[in-house]
PDB file of C-alpha atoms in Angstrom:
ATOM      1  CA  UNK V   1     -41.155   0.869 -42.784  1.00 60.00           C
ATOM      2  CA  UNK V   2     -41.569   2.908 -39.593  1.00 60.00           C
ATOM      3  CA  UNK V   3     -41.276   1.184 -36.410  1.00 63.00           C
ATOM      4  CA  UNK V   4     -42.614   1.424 -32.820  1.00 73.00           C
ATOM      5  CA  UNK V   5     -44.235   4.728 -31.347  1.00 88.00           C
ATOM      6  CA  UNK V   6     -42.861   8.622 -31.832  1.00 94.00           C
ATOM      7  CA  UNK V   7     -39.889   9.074 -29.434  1.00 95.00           C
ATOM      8  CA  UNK V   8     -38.955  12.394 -27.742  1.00 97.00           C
ATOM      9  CA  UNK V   9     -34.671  12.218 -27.693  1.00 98.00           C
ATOM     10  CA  UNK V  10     -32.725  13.127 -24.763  1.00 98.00           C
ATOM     11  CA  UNK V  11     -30.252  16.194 -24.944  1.00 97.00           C
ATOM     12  CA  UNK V  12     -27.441  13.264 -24.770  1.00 97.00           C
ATOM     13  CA  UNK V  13     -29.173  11.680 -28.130  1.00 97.00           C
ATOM     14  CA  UNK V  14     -29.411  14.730 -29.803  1.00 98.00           C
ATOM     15  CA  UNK V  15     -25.830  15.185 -29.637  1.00 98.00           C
ATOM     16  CA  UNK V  16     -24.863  12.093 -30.769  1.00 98.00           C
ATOM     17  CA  UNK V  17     -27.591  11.908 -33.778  1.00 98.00           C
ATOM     18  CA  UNK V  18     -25.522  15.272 -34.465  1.00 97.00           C
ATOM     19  CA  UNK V  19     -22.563  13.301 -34.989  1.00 97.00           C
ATOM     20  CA  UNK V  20     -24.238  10.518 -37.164  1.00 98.00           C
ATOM     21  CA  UNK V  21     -25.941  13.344 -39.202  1.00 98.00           C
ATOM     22  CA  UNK V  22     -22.624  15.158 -39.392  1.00 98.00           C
ATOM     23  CA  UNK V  23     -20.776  11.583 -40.689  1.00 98.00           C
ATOM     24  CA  UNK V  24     -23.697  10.414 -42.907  1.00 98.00           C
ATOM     25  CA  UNK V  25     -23.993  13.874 -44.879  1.00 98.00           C
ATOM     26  CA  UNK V  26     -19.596  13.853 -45.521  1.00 98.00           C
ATOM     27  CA  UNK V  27     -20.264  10.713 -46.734  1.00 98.00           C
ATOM     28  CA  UNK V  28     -22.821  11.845 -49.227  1.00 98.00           C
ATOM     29  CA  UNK V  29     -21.127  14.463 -50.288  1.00 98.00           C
ATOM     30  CA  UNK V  30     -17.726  11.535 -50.718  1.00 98.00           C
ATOM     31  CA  UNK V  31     -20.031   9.339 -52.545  1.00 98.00           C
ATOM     32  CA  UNK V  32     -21.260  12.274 -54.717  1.00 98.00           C
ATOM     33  CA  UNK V  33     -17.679  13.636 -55.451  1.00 98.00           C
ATOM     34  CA  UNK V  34     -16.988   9.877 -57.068  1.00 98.00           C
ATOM     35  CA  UNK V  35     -19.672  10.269 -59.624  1.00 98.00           C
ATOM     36  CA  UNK V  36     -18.673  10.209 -63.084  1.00 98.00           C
ATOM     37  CA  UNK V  37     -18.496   8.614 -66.225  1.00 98.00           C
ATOM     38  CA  UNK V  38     -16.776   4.498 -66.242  1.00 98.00           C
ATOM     39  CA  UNK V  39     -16.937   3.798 -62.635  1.00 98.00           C
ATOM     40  CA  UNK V  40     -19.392   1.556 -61.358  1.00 98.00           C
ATOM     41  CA  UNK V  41     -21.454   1.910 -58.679  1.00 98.00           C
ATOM     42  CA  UNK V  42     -20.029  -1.287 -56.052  1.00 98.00           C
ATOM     43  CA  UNK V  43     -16.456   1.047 -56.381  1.00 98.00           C
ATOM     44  CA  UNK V  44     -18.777   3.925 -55.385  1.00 98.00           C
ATOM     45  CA  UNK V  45     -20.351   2.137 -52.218  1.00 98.00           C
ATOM     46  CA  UNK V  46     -17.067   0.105 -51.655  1.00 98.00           C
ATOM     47  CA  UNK V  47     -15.654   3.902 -51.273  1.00 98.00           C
ATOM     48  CA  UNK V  48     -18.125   5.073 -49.332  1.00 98.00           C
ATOM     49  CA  UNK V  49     -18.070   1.773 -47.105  1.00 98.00           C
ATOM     50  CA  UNK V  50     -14.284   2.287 -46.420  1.00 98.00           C
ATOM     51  CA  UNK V  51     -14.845   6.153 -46.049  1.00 98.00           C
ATOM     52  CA  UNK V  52     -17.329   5.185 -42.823  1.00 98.00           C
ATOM     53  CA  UNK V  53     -15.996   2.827 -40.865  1.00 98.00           C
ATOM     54  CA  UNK V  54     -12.836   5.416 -41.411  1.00 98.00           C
ATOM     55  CA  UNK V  55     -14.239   7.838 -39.423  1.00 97.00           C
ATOM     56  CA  UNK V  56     -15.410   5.859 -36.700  1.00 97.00           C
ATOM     57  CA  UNK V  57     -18.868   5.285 -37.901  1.00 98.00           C
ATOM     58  CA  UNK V  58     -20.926   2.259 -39.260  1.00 98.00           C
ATOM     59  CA  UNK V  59     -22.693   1.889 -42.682  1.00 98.00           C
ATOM     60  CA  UNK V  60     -26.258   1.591 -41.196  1.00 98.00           C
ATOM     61  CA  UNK V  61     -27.782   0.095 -44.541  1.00 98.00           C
ATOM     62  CA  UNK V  62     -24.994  -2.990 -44.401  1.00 98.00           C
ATOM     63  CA  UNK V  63     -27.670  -5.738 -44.823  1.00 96.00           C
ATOM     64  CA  UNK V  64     -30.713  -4.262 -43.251  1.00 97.00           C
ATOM     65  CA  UNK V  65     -33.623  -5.545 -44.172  1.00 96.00           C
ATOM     66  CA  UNK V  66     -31.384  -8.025 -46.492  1.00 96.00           C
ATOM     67  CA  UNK V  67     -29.686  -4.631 -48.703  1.00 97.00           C
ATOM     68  CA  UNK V  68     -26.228  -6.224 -50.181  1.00 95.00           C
ATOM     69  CA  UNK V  69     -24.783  -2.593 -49.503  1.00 98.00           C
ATOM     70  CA  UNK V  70     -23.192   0.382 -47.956  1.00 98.00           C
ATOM     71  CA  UNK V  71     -25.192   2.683 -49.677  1.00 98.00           C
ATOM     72  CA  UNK V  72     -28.614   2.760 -51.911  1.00 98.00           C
ATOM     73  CA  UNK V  73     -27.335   3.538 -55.086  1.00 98.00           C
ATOM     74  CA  UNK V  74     -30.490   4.487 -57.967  1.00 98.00           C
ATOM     75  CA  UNK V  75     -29.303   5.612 -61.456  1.00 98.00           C
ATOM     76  CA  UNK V  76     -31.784   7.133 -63.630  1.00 98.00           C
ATOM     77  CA  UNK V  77     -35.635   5.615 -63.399  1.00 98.00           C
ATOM     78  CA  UNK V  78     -34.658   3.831 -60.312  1.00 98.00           C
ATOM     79  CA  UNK V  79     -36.321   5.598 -57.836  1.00 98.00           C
ATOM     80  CA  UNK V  80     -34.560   4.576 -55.044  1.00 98.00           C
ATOM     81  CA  UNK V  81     -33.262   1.364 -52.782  1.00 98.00           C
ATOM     82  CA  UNK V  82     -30.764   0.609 -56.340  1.00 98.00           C
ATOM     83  CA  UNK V  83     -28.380  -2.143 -54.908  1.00 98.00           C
ATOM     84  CA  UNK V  84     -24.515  -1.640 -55.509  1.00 98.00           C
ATOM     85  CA  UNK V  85     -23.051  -3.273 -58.962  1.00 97.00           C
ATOM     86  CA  UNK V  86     -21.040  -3.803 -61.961  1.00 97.00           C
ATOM     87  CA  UNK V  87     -23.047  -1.356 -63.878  1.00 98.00           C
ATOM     88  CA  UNK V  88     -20.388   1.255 -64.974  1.00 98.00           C
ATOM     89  CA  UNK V  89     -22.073   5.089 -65.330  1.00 98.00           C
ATOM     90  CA  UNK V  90     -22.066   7.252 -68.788  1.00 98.00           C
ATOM     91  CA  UNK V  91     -21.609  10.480 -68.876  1.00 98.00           C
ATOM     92  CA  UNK V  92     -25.508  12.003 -68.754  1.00 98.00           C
ATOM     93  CA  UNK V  93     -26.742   9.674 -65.893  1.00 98.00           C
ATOM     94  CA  UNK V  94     -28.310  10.800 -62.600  1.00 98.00           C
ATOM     95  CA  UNK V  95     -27.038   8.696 -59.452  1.00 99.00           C
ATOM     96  CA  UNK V  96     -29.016   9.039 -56.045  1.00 98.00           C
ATOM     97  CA  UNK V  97     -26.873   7.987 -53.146  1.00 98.00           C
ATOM     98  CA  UNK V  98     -28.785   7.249 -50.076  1.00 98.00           C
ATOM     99  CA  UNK V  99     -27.137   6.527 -46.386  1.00 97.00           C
ATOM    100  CA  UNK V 100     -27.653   5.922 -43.035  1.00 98.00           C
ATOM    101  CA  UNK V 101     -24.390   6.265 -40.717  1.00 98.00           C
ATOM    102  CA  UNK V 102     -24.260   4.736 -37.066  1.00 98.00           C
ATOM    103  CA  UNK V 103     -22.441   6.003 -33.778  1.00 98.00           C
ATOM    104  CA  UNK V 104     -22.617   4.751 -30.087  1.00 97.00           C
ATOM    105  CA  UNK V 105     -23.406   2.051 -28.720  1.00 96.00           C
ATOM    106  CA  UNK V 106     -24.564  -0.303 -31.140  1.00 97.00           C
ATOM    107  CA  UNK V 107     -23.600  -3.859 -31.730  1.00 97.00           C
ATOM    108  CA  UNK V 108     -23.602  -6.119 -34.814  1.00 97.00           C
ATOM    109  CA  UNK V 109     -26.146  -9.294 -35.259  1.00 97.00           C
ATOM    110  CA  UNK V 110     -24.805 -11.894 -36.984  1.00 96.00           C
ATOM    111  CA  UNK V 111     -25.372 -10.727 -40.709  1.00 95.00           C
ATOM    112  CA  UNK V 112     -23.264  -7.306 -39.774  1.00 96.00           C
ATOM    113  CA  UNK V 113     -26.771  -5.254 -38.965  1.00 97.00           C
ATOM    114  CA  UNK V 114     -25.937  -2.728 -36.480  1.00 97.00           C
ATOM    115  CA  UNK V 115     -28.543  -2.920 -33.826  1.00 96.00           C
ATOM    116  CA  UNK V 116     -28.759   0.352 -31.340  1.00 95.00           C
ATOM    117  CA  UNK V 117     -26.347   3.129 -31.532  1.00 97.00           C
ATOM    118  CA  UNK V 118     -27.892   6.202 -33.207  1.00 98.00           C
ATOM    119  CA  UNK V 119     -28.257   6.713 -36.886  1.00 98.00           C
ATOM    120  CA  UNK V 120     -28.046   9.359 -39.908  1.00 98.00           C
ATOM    121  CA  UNK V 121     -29.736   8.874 -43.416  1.00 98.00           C
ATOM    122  CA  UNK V 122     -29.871  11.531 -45.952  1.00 98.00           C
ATOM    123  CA  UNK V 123     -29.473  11.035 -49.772  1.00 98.00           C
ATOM    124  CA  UNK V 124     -28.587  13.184 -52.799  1.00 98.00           C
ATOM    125  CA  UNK V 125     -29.177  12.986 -56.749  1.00 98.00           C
ATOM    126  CA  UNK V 126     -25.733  13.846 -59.048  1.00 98.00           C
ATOM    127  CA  UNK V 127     -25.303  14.419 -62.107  1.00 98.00           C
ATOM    128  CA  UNK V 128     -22.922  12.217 -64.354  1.00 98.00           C
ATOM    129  CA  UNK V 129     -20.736  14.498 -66.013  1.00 98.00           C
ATOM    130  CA  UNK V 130     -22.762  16.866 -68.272  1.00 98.00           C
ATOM    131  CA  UNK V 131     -26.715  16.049 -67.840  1.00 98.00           C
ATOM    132  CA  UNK V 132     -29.609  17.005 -69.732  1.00 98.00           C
ATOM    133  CA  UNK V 133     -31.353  20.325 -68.801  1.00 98.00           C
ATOM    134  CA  UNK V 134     -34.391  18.311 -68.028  1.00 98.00           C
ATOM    135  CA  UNK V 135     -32.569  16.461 -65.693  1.00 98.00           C
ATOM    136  CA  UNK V 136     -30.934  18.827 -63.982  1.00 98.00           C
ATOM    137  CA  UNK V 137     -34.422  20.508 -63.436  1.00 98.00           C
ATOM    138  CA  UNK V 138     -35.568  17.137 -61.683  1.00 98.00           C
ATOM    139  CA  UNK V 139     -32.801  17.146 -59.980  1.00 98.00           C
ATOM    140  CA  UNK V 140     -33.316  21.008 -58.576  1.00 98.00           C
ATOM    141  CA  UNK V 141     -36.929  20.823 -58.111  1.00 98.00           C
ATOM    142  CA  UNK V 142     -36.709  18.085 -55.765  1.00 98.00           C
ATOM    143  CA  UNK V 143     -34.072  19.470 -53.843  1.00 98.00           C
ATOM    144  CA  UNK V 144     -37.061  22.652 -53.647  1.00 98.00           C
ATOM    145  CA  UNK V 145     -39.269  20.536 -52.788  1.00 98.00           C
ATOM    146  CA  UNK V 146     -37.584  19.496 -49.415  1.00 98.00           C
ATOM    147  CA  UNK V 147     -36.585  22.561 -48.457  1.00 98.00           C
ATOM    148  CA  UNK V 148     -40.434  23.697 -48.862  1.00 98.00           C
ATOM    149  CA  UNK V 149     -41.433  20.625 -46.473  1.00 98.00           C
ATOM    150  CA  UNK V 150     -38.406  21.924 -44.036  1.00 98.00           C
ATOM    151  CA  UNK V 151     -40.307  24.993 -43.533  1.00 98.00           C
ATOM    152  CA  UNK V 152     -43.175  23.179 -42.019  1.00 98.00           C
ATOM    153  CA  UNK V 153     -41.020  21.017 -39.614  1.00 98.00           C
ATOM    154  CA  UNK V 154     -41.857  23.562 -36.869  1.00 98.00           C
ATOM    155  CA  UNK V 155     -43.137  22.220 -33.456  1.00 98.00           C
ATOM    156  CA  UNK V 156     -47.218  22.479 -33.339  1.00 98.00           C
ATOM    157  CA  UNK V 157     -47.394  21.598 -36.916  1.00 98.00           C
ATOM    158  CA  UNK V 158     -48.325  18.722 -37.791  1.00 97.00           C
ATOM    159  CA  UNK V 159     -47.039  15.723 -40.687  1.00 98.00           C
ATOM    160  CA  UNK V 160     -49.291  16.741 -43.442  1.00 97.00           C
ATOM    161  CA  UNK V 161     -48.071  19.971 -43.192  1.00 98.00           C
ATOM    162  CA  UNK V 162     -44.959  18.790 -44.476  1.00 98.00           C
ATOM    163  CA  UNK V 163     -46.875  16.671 -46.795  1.00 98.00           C
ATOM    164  CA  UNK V 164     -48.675  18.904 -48.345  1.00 98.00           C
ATOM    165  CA  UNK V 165     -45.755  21.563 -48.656  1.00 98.00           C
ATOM    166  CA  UNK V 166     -43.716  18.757 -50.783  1.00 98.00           C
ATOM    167  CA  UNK V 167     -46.444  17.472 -52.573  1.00 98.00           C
ATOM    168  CA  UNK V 168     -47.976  21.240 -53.851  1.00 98.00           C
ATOM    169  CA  UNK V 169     -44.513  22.072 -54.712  1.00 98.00           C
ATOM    170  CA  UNK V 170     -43.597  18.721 -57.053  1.00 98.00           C
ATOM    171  CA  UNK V 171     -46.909  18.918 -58.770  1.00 98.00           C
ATOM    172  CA  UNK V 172     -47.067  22.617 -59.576  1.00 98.00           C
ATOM    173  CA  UNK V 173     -43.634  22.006 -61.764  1.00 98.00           C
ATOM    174  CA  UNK V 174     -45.417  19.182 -63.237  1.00 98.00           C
ATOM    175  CA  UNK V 175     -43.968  16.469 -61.460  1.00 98.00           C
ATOM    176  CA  UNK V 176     -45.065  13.639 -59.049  1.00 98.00           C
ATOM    177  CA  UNK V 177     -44.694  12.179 -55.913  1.00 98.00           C
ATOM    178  CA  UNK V 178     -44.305   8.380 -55.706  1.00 97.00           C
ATOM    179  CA  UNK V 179     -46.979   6.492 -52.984  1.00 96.00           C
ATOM    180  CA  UNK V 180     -45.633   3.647 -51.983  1.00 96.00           C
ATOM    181  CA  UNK V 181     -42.642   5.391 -49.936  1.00 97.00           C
ATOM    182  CA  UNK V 182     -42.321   7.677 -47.335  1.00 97.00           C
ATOM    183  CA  UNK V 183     -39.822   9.676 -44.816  1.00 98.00           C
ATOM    184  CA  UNK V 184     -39.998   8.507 -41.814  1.00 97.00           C
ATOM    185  CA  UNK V 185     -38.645   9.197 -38.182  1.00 98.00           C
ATOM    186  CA  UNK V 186     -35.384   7.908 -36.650  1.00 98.00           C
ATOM    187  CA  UNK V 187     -33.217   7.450 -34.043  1.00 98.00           C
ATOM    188  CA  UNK V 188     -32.077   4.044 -32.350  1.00 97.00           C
ATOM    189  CA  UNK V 189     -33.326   2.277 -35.243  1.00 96.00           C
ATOM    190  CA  UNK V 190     -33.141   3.484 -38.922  1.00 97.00           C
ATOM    191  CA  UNK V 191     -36.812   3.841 -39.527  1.00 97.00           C
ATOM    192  CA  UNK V 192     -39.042   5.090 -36.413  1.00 97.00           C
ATOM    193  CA  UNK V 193     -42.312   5.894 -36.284  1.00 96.00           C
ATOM    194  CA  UNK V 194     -44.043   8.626 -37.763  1.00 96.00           C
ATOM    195  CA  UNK V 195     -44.223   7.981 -40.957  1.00 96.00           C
ATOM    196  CA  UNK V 196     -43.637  11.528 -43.579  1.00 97.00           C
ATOM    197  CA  UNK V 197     -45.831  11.146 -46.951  1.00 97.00           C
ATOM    198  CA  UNK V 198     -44.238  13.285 -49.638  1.00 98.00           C
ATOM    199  CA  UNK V 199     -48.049  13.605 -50.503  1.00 98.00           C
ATOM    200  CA  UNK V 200     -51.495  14.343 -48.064  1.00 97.00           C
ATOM    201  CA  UNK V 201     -53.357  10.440 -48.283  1.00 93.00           C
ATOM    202  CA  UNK V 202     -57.110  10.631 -48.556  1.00 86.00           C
ATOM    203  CA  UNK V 203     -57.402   8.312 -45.674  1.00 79.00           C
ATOM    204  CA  UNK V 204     -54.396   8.975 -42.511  1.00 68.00           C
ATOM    205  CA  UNK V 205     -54.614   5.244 -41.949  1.00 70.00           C
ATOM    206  CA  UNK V 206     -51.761   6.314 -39.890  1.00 69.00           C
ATOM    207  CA  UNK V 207     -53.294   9.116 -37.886  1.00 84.00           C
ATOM    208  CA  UNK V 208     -51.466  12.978 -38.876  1.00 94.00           C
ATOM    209  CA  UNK V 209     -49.483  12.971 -35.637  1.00 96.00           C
ATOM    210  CA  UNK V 210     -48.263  16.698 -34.058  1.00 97.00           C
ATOM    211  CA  UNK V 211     -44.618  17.446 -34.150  1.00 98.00           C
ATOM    212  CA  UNK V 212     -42.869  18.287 -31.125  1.00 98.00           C
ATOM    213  CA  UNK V 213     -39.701  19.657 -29.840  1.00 98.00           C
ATOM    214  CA  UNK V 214     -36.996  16.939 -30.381  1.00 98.00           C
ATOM    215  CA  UNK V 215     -38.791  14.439 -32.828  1.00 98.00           C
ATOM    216  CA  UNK V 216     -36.204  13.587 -35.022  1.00 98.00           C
ATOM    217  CA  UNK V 217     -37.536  12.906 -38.785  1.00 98.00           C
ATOM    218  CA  UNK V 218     -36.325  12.562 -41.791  1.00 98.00           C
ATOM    219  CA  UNK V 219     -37.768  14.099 -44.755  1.00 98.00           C
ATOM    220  CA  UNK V 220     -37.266  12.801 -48.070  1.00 98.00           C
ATOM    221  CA  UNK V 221     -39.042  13.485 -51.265  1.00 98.00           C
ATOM    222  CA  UNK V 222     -38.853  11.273 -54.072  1.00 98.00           C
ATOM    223  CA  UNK V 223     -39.843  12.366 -57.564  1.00 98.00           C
ATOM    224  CA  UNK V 224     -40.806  11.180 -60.744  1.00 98.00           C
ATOM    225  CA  UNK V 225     -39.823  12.999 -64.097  1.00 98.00           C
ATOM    226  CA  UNK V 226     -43.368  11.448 -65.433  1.00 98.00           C
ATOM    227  CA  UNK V 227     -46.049   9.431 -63.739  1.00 98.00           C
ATOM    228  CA  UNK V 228     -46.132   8.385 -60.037  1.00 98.00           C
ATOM    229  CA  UNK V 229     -46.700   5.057 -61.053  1.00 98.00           C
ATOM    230  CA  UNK V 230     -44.056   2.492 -60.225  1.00 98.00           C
ATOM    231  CA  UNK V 231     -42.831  -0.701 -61.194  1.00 98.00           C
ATOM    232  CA  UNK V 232     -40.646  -3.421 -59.100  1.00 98.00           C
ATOM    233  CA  UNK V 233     -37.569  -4.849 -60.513  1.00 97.00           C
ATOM    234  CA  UNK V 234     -37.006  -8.164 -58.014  1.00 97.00           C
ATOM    235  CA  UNK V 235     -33.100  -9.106 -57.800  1.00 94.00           C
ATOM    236  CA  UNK V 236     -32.364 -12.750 -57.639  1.00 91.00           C
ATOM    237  CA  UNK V 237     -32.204 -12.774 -53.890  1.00 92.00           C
ATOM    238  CA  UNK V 238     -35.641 -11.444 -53.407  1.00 94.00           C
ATOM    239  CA  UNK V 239     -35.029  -7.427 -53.257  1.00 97.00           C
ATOM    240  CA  UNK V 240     -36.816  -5.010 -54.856  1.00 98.00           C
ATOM    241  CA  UNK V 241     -36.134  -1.951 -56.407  1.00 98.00           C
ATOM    242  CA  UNK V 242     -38.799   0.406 -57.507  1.00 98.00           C
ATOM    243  CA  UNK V 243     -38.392   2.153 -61.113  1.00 98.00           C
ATOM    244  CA  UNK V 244     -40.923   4.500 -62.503  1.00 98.00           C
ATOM    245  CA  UNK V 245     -43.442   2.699 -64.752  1.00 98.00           C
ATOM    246  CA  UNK V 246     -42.947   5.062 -67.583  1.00 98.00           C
ATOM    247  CA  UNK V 247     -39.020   4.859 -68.104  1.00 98.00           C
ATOM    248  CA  UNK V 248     -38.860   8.478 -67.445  1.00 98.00           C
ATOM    249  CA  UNK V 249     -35.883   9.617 -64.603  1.00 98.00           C
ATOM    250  CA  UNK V 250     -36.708  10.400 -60.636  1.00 99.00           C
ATOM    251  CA  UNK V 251     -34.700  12.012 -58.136  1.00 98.00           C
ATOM    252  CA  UNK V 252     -34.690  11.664 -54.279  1.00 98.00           C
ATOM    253  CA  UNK V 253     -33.086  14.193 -51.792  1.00 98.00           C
ATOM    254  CA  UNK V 254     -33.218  13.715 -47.983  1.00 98.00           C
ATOM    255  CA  UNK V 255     -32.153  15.151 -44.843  1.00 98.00           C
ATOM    256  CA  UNK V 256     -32.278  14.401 -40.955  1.00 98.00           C
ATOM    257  CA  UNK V 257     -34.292  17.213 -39.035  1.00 98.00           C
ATOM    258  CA  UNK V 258     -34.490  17.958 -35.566  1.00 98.00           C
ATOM    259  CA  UNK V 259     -37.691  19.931 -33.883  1.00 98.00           C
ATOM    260  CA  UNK V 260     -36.596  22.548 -32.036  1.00 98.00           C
ATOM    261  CA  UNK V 261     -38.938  25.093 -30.350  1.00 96.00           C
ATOM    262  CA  UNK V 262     -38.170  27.624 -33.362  1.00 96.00           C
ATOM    263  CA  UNK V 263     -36.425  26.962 -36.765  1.00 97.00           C
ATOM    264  CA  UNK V 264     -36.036  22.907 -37.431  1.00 98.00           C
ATOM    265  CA  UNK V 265     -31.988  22.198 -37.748  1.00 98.00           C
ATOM    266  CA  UNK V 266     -30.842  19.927 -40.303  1.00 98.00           C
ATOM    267  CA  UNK V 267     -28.600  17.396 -38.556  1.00 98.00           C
ATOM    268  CA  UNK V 268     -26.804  15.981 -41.739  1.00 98.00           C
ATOM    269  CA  UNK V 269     -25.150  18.609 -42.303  1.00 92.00           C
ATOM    270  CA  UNK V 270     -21.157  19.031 -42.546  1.00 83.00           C
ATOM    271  CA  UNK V 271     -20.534  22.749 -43.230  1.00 68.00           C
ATOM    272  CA  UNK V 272     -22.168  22.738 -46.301  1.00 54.00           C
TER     273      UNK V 272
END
């Protein structure tokens, strides 16, 4: 999905990806407090919709690409990209909500996409009431895994080093990585060139491009309970949402990450 060459952001950008990444992770953390047992997940993104556009911001995922949503909301072996519906939650599911959040100067095409401005996109994975223990281990480990990768996100360094932190990190707990998906960078569009495997390809078709100081990426592993095989679910108006092939559950957690010339800094963060 990532578009165009690397950009280098201005000090002016910076500051207002801050305030997307700022937005976009309070509205994770909304979404996530909404999670429990009987409601379904259109209330959820309806919620999280309203809680946006309340705060002066603009649900980036509104129709891109042709997403009926607000949000990307994946319960249980849905890896990720789970479109908004009447499917009410039970107590023991795991819901990942994933968001972009626009600010600026961006305008709207004629299906509502925002084009321009500057965006956010993080997601987490929470627990439906009271969850399994294996669950709740996914869950964890892939929140480890991205904060292994974040460690790598250091100017000089390159992709794969972030690649390679996520992917050693899933595997040695017994987990994997899916393929077909990847983190990616971002800025005036949603998904920017370079593209972040949560795993080091056998042939960088892509090139392993060096970070530098202010790249703005976002890291994102995505993990499977079981198998990193997938399978694609195709909705009646064409979209397609990857589950794992096996049944078993998978968990996503993402951040936005600025290079800095020392420690990375998580932009979607709001005091958490």
């Amino acid at each position: 999905m990532a578009e165009g060459r690397i950009t280098i952001k201005s000090p002016r950008q910076i500051e207002l990806m801050r305030q997307a990444g700022r937005l976009t992770a309070e509205a994770r953390a909304f979404g996530g407090s909404l999670v429990q047992p009987g409601i379904t997940t259109r209330e959820i993104d309806n919620e999280i919709g309203k809680f946006i556009k309340s705060r002066g911001g603009y649900p980036s995922c509104w129709h891109l690409y042709g997403f009926k949503g607000n949000a990307c909301i994946s319960v249980n072996d849905e890896i990720i990209h789970g479109v908004p519906s009447n499917r009410k939650l039970v107590e023991g599911d795991i819901v990942s909500i994933d968001l972009c959040v626009c600010v600026g100067d961006y305008r709207l095409d004629r299906n509502g996409v925002a084009i321009g401005g500057y965006h956010g996109d993080c997601c987490g994975t929470f627990a439906c009431g009271e969850i399994s223990e294996e669950a709740r281990r996914l869950i964890d480990r892939t929140e480890h895994a991205f904060w292994e990768g974040f460690q790598q996100a250091k100017a000089g360094n390159h992709v794969f080093d972030i690649s390679r932190a996520v992917q050693q990190d899933v595997e040695s707990a017994g987990y994997s990585v899916i393929r077909e998906y990847t983190g990616h960078g971002i800025g005036r569009s949603v998904h920017e060139a370079p593209e972040i495997p949560n795993f080091v390809p056998e042939r960088a078709t892509g090139g392993n491009p060096r970070l530098m100081k202010n790249m703005v990426i976002c890291v994102e592993p995505m993990v499977n309970a079981g198998s990193a095989k997938i399978r694609n679910r195709r909705m009646p108006d064409g979209w397609i949402v990857p589950l794992t092939a096996d049944g078993k559950l998978a968990a996503h957690y993402e951040n936005t990450i600025l290079i800095t010339d020392g420690e990375p800094e998580i932009l979607t963060r709001c005091g958490d």
